[in-house]
PDB file of C-alpha atoms in Angstrom:
ATOM      1  CA  MET M   1       0.000   0.000   0.000  1.00  0.00           C
ATOM      2  CA  LYS M   2       1.370   3.367  -1.039  1.00  0.00           C
ATOM      3  CA  LYS M   3      -0.048   6.849  -0.457  1.00  0.00           C
ATOM      4  CA  SER M   4      -0.309   9.334  -3.345  1.00  0.00           C
ATOM      5  CA  GLU M   5      -1.841  12.713  -4.066  1.00  0.00           C
ATOM      6  CA  PRO M   6      -5.261  12.807  -5.775  1.00  0.00           C
ATOM      7  CA  THR M   7      -5.044  13.495  -9.512  1.00  0.00           C
ATOM      8  CA  ALA M   8      -7.487  15.200 -11.880  1.00  0.00           C
ATOM      9  CA  GLU M   9      -8.437  11.717 -13.091  1.00  0.00           C
ATOM     10  CA  ASP M  10      -9.164  10.695  -9.483  1.00  0.00           C
ATOM     11  CA  TYR M  11     -11.492  13.663  -9.022  1.00  0.00           C
ATOM     12  CA  ALA M  12     -13.268  12.800 -12.265  1.00  0.00           C
ATOM     13  CA  SER M  13     -13.793   9.257 -10.970  1.00  0.00           C
ATOM     14  CA  LEU M  14     -15.018  10.573  -7.605  1.00  0.00           C
ATOM     15  CA  GLU M  15     -17.558  12.828  -9.302  1.00  0.00           C
ATOM     16  CA  LYS M  16     -19.024   9.732 -11.005  1.00  0.00           C
ATOM     17  CA  CYS M  17     -19.786   8.205  -7.598  1.00  0.00           C
ATOM     18  CA  ARG M  18     -23.534   7.770  -7.154  1.00  0.00           C
ATOM     19  CA  LEU M  19     -23.415   9.640  -3.832  1.00  0.00           C
ATOM     20  CA  PHE M  20     -22.469  12.797  -5.747  1.00  0.00           C
ATOM     21  CA  SER M  21     -25.022  12.364  -8.539  1.00  0.00           C
ATOM     22  CA  GLY M  22     -26.643  15.707  -9.370  1.00  0.00           C
ATOM     23  CA  CYS M  23     -24.044  17.708  -7.426  1.00  0.00           C
ATOM     24  CA  ASP M  24     -21.749  20.462  -8.668  1.00  0.00           C
ATOM     25  CA  GLY M  25     -18.310  18.918  -9.307  1.00  0.00           C
ATOM     26  CA  GLU M  26     -16.356  21.951  -8.131  1.00  0.00           C
ATOM     27  CA  LYS M  27     -18.216  22.053  -4.790  1.00  0.00           C
ATOM     28  CA  ILE M  28     -17.632  18.337  -4.310  1.00  0.00           C
ATOM     29  CA  ARG M  29     -13.898  18.794  -4.943  1.00  0.00           C
ATOM     30  CA  ASP M  30     -13.829  21.607  -2.383  1.00  0.00           C
ATOM     31  CA  PHE M  31     -15.598  19.426   0.163  1.00  0.00           C
ATOM     32  CA  LEU M  32     -13.266  16.468  -0.456  1.00  0.00           C
ATOM     33  CA  GLU M  33     -10.182  18.617   0.012  1.00  0.00           C
ATOM     34  CA  GLU M  34     -11.662  20.230   3.144  1.00  0.00           C
ATOM     35  CA  SER M  35     -12.628  16.898   4.721  1.00  0.00           C
ATOM     36  CA  GLY M  36      -9.257  15.317   4.078  1.00  0.00           C
ATOM     37  CA  ILE M  37      -8.934  12.974   1.130  1.00  0.00           C
ATOM     38  CA  LYS M  38      -6.257  10.296   1.151  1.00  0.00           C
ATOM     39  CA  VAL M  39      -5.495   8.191  -1.930  1.00  0.00           C
ATOM     40  CA  LEU M  40      -3.857   4.787  -1.492  1.00  0.00           C
ATOM     41  CA  ASN M  41      -2.547   2.413  -4.150  1.00  0.00           C
ATOM     42  CA  PHE M  42      -2.642  -1.334  -3.584  1.00  0.00           C
ATOM     43  CA  THR M  43      -0.650  -3.745  -5.736  1.00  0.00           C
ATOM     44  CA  GLY M  44      -2.295  -7.082  -5.003  1.00  0.00           C
ATOM     45  CA  ARG M  45      -4.779  -8.846  -2.786  1.00  0.00           C
ATOM     46  CA  GLU M  46      -4.443  -6.847   0.424  1.00  0.00           C
ATOM     47  CA  THR M  47      -6.717  -6.403   3.428  1.00  0.00           C
ATOM     48  CA  LEU M  48      -7.648  -2.779   4.076  1.00  0.00           C
ATOM     49  CA  PRO M  49      -6.240  -1.829   7.483  1.00  0.00           C
ATOM     50  CA  GLN M  50      -8.873  -1.294  10.175  1.00  0.00           C
ATOM     51  CA  GLU M  51      -7.166   1.904  11.357  1.00  0.00           C
ATOM     52  CA  ILE M  52      -7.879   3.458   7.946  1.00  0.00           C
ATOM     53  CA  ARG M  53     -11.485   2.237   7.833  1.00  0.00           C
ATOM     54  CA  SER M  54     -12.304   3.364  11.372  1.00  0.00           C
ATOM     55  CA  ASP M  55     -12.727   7.089  10.681  1.00  0.00           C
ATOM     56  CA  CYS M  56     -13.406   7.456   6.977  1.00  0.00           C
ATOM     57  CA  TRP M  57     -15.328   6.011   4.056  1.00  0.00           C
ATOM     58  CA  GLY M  58     -13.969   4.995   0.707  1.00  0.00           C
ATOM     59  CA  ILE M  59     -14.555   5.217  -3.008  1.00  0.00           C
ATOM     60  CA  VAL M  60     -12.808   2.835  -5.381  1.00  0.00           C
ATOM     61  CA  LEU M  61     -11.017   4.852  -8.056  1.00  0.00           C
ATOM     62  CA  SER M  62      -9.777   1.886 -10.095  1.00  0.00           C
ATOM     63  CA  GLY M  63      -9.828  -1.852  -9.653  1.00  0.00           C
ATOM     64  CA  SER M  64     -12.222  -3.394  -7.152  1.00  0.00           C
ATOM     65  CA  VAL M  65     -12.555  -4.502  -3.561  1.00  0.00           C
ATOM     66  CA  ARG M  66     -14.392  -7.450  -2.092  1.00  0.00           C
ATOM     67  CA  ILE M  67     -16.270  -7.259   1.161  1.00  0.00           C
ATOM     68  CA  TYR M  68     -16.359 -10.441   3.239  1.00  0.00           C
ATOM     69  CA  SER M  69     -18.185 -11.415   6.387  1.00  0.00           C
ATOM     70  CA  GLY M  70     -15.978 -12.362   9.304  1.00  0.00           C
ATOM     71  CA  VAL M  71     -12.273 -11.773   9.729  1.00  0.00           C
ATOM     72  CA  ASP M  72      -9.161 -13.877   9.188  1.00  0.00           C
ATOM     73  CA  GLY M  73     -10.941 -16.628   7.317  1.00  0.00           C
ATOM     74  CA  GLU M  74     -13.533 -17.276  10.033  1.00  0.00           C
ATOM     75  CA  GLY M  75     -16.872 -17.737   8.298  1.00  0.00           C
ATOM     76  CA  GLU M  76     -15.650 -15.772   5.297  1.00  0.00           C
ATOM     77  CA  MET M  77     -18.488 -15.248   2.859  1.00  0.00           C
ATOM     78  CA  LEU M  78     -18.335 -12.829  -0.043  1.00  0.00           C
ATOM     79  CA  LEU M  79     -20.931 -10.133   0.625  1.00  0.00           C
ATOM     80  CA  ASN M  80     -20.247  -7.644  -2.143  1.00  0.00           C
ATOM     81  CA  VAL M  81     -17.853  -6.571  -4.874  1.00  0.00           C
ATOM     82  CA  VAL M  82     -17.301  -2.823  -5.155  1.00  0.00           C
ATOM     83  CA  GLY M  83     -15.917  -1.455  -8.433  1.00  0.00           C
ATOM     84  CA  ALA M  84     -14.678   1.857  -9.796  1.00  0.00           C
ATOM     85  CA  SER M  85     -16.523   5.006  -8.659  1.00  0.00           C
ATOM     86  CA  GLN M  86     -18.466   2.993  -6.064  1.00  0.00           C
ATOM     87  CA  PRO M  87     -18.454   3.773  -2.324  1.00  0.00           C
ATOM     88  CA  PHE M  88     -18.016   1.523   0.696  1.00  0.00           C
ATOM     89  CA  ASP M  89     -18.124   1.970   4.488  1.00  0.00           C
ATOM     90  CA  ILE M  90     -20.518   4.901   4.074  1.00  0.00           C
ATOM     91  CA  ALA M  91     -22.257   4.052   7.349  1.00  0.00           C
ATOM     92  CA  VAL M  92     -19.534   6.337   8.757  1.00  0.00           C
ATOM     93  CA  LEU M  93     -21.615   9.225   7.375  1.00  0.00           C
ATOM     94  CA  ALA M  94     -24.385   8.229   9.788  1.00  0.00           C
ATOM     95  CA  GLY M  95     -21.959   8.110  12.719  1.00  0.00           C
ATOM     96  CA  CYS M  96     -21.419   4.318  12.608  1.00  0.00           C
ATOM     97  CA  ARG M  97     -17.917   2.934  12.685  1.00  0.00           C
ATOM     98  CA  PRO M  98     -16.979  -0.265  10.824  1.00  0.00           C
ATOM     99  CA  ASN M  99     -16.891  -3.238  13.155  1.00  0.00           C
ATOM    100  CA  PRO M 100     -13.730  -5.269  12.500  1.00  0.00           C
ATOM    101  CA  VAL M 101     -15.471  -8.467  13.573  1.00  0.00           C
ATOM    102  CA  MET M 102     -18.341  -7.960  11.113  1.00  0.00           C
ATOM    103  CA  SER M 103     -16.524  -7.452   7.828  1.00  0.00           C
ATOM    104  CA  GLU M 104     -13.216  -7.472   6.094  1.00  0.00           C
ATOM    105  CA  ILE M 105     -12.385  -5.681   2.849  1.00  0.00           C
ATOM    106  CA  LYS M 106      -9.731  -6.957   0.472  1.00  0.00           C
ATOM    107  CA  THR M 107      -8.477  -5.517  -2.767  1.00  0.00           C
ATOM    108  CA  ALA M 108      -8.981  -7.827  -5.735  1.00  0.00           C
ATOM    109  CA  GLY M 109      -5.616  -6.998  -7.284  1.00  0.00           C
ATOM    110  CA  LYS M 110      -4.172  -3.667  -8.372  1.00  0.00           C
ATOM    111  CA  CYS M 111      -6.446  -1.015  -6.913  1.00  0.00           C
ATOM    112  CA  ARG M 112      -6.570   2.731  -6.187  1.00  0.00           C
ATOM    113  CA  ILE M 113      -8.870   3.935  -3.412  1.00  0.00           C
ATOM    114  CA  ALA M 114      -9.817   7.372  -2.080  1.00  0.00           C
ATOM    115  CA  PHE M 115     -10.485   7.503   1.655  1.00  0.00           C
ATOM    116  CA  ILE M 116     -12.542  10.469   2.768  1.00  0.00           C
ATOM    117  CA  GLY M 117     -12.412  11.700   6.329  1.00  0.00           C
ATOM    118  CA  THR M 118     -15.479  12.753   8.236  1.00  0.00           C
ATOM    119  CA  LEU M 119     -14.690  15.204  11.013  1.00  0.00           C
ATOM    120  CA  GLU M 120     -18.412  15.635  11.612  1.00  0.00           C
ATOM    121  CA  PRO M 121     -20.270  12.768   9.949  1.00  0.00           C
ATOM    122  CA  THR M 122     -23.350  14.739   8.890  1.00  0.00           C
ATOM    123  CA  HIS M 123     -21.450  17.774   7.595  1.00  0.00           C
ATOM    124  CA  LEU M 124     -21.460  16.578   3.985  1.00  0.00           C
ATOM    125  CA  MET M 125     -25.190  15.941   4.003  1.00  0.00           C
ATOM    126  CA  GLU M 126     -25.986  19.225   5.752  1.00  0.00           C
ATOM    127  CA  CYS M 127     -23.984  21.197   3.183  1.00  0.00           C
ATOM    128  CA  TYR M 128     -25.230  19.200   0.209  1.00  0.00           C
ATOM    129  CA  PRO M 129     -28.862  18.035   0.602  1.00  0.00           C
ATOM    130  CA  LYS M 130     -28.639  16.187  -2.728  1.00  0.00           C
ATOM    131  CA  VAL M 131     -25.896  14.020  -1.210  1.00  0.00           C
ATOM    132  CA  ALA M 132     -28.212  13.255   1.731  1.00  0.00           C
ATOM    133  CA  ALA M 133     -30.895  12.073  -0.697  1.00  0.00           C
ATOM    134  CA  ASN M 134     -28.323   9.995  -2.582  1.00  0.00           C
ATOM    135  CA  VAL M 135     -27.088   8.418   0.675  1.00  0.00           C
ATOM    136  CA  MET M 136     -30.659   7.487   1.619  1.00  0.00           C
ATOM    137  CA  GLU M 137     -31.180   5.960  -1.836  1.00  0.00           C
ATOM    138  CA  PHE M 138     -27.927   4.018  -1.421  1.00  0.00           C
ATOM    139  CA  PHE M 139     -28.974   2.645   1.985  1.00  0.00           C
ATOM    140  CA  CYS M 140     -32.403   1.663   0.633  1.00  0.00           C
ATOM    141  CA  GLY M 141     -30.661  -0.229  -2.164  1.00  0.00           C
ATOM    142  CA  ARG M 142     -28.428  -2.013   0.352  1.00  0.00           C
ATOM    143  CA  ILE M 143     -31.460  -3.011   2.444  1.00  0.00           C
ATOM    144  CA  ALA M 144     -33.149  -4.443  -0.658  1.00  0.00           C
ATOM    145  CA  PHE M 145     -29.920  -6.297  -1.523  1.00  0.00           C
ATOM    146  CA  LEU M 146     -29.691  -7.780   1.977  1.00  0.00           C
ATOM    147  CA  ASN M 147     -33.343  -8.795   1.903  1.00  0.00           C
ATOM    148  CA  ARG M 148     -32.689 -10.676  -1.344  1.00  0.00           C
ATOM    149  CA  LYS M 149     -29.624 -12.360   0.230  1.00  0.00           C
ATOM    150  CA  ILE M 150     -31.644 -13.424   3.265  1.00  0.00           C
ATOM    151  CA  HIS M 151     -34.407 -14.752   1.041  1.00  0.00           C
ATOM    152  CA  THR M 152     -31.863 -16.733  -1.003  1.00  0.00           C
ATOM    153  CA  LEU M 153     -30.288 -18.235   2.115  1.00  0.00           C
TER     154      LEU M 153
END
C-alpha cells in the first residue's frame, strides 16, 4: 500500500460516484479537500487496514474490492464486490464505525482507493442536501440487496 496525491483523473472518478449524482463537481472537490482525502494504491490482494477504515469512508477509483463477512478466514463469505466510482463503508456518514469483527475488505488486485475523512459525519449531508438524498437511496438499495440475500439463504 502506497499513499499518493489525488489526480485530476481521481477527481473525475469521484464525481461519477452515485453519492455525488446531481451535485456540482467543483463544490464536491472543495468538500473532499476540506474533509481530508487520502489516496492509497494497492498492488495485489491486500486487506484494508482497520485503522484506515475506522474514521473514513472509501470510493474505489480503479480496480475493485471485495467485502467479506468475518475476519481472518472465520466464516468468510463474499458479501459484495465494489468497483470503480463505487463507495463503501458509508455508514460512517451516519456516525457508525466499521466493526472489525463484522466485515473485512480486500483488494482484488491492483487497486486505487480514495479515503474520505469525516470530522463531523453529517457535515457533507448538511452542506449538500442532494448528497443526503443519494445516501438514503444508497442505503435503501443495500437493504433491498440484503433482503434478497436473506431470502436466497
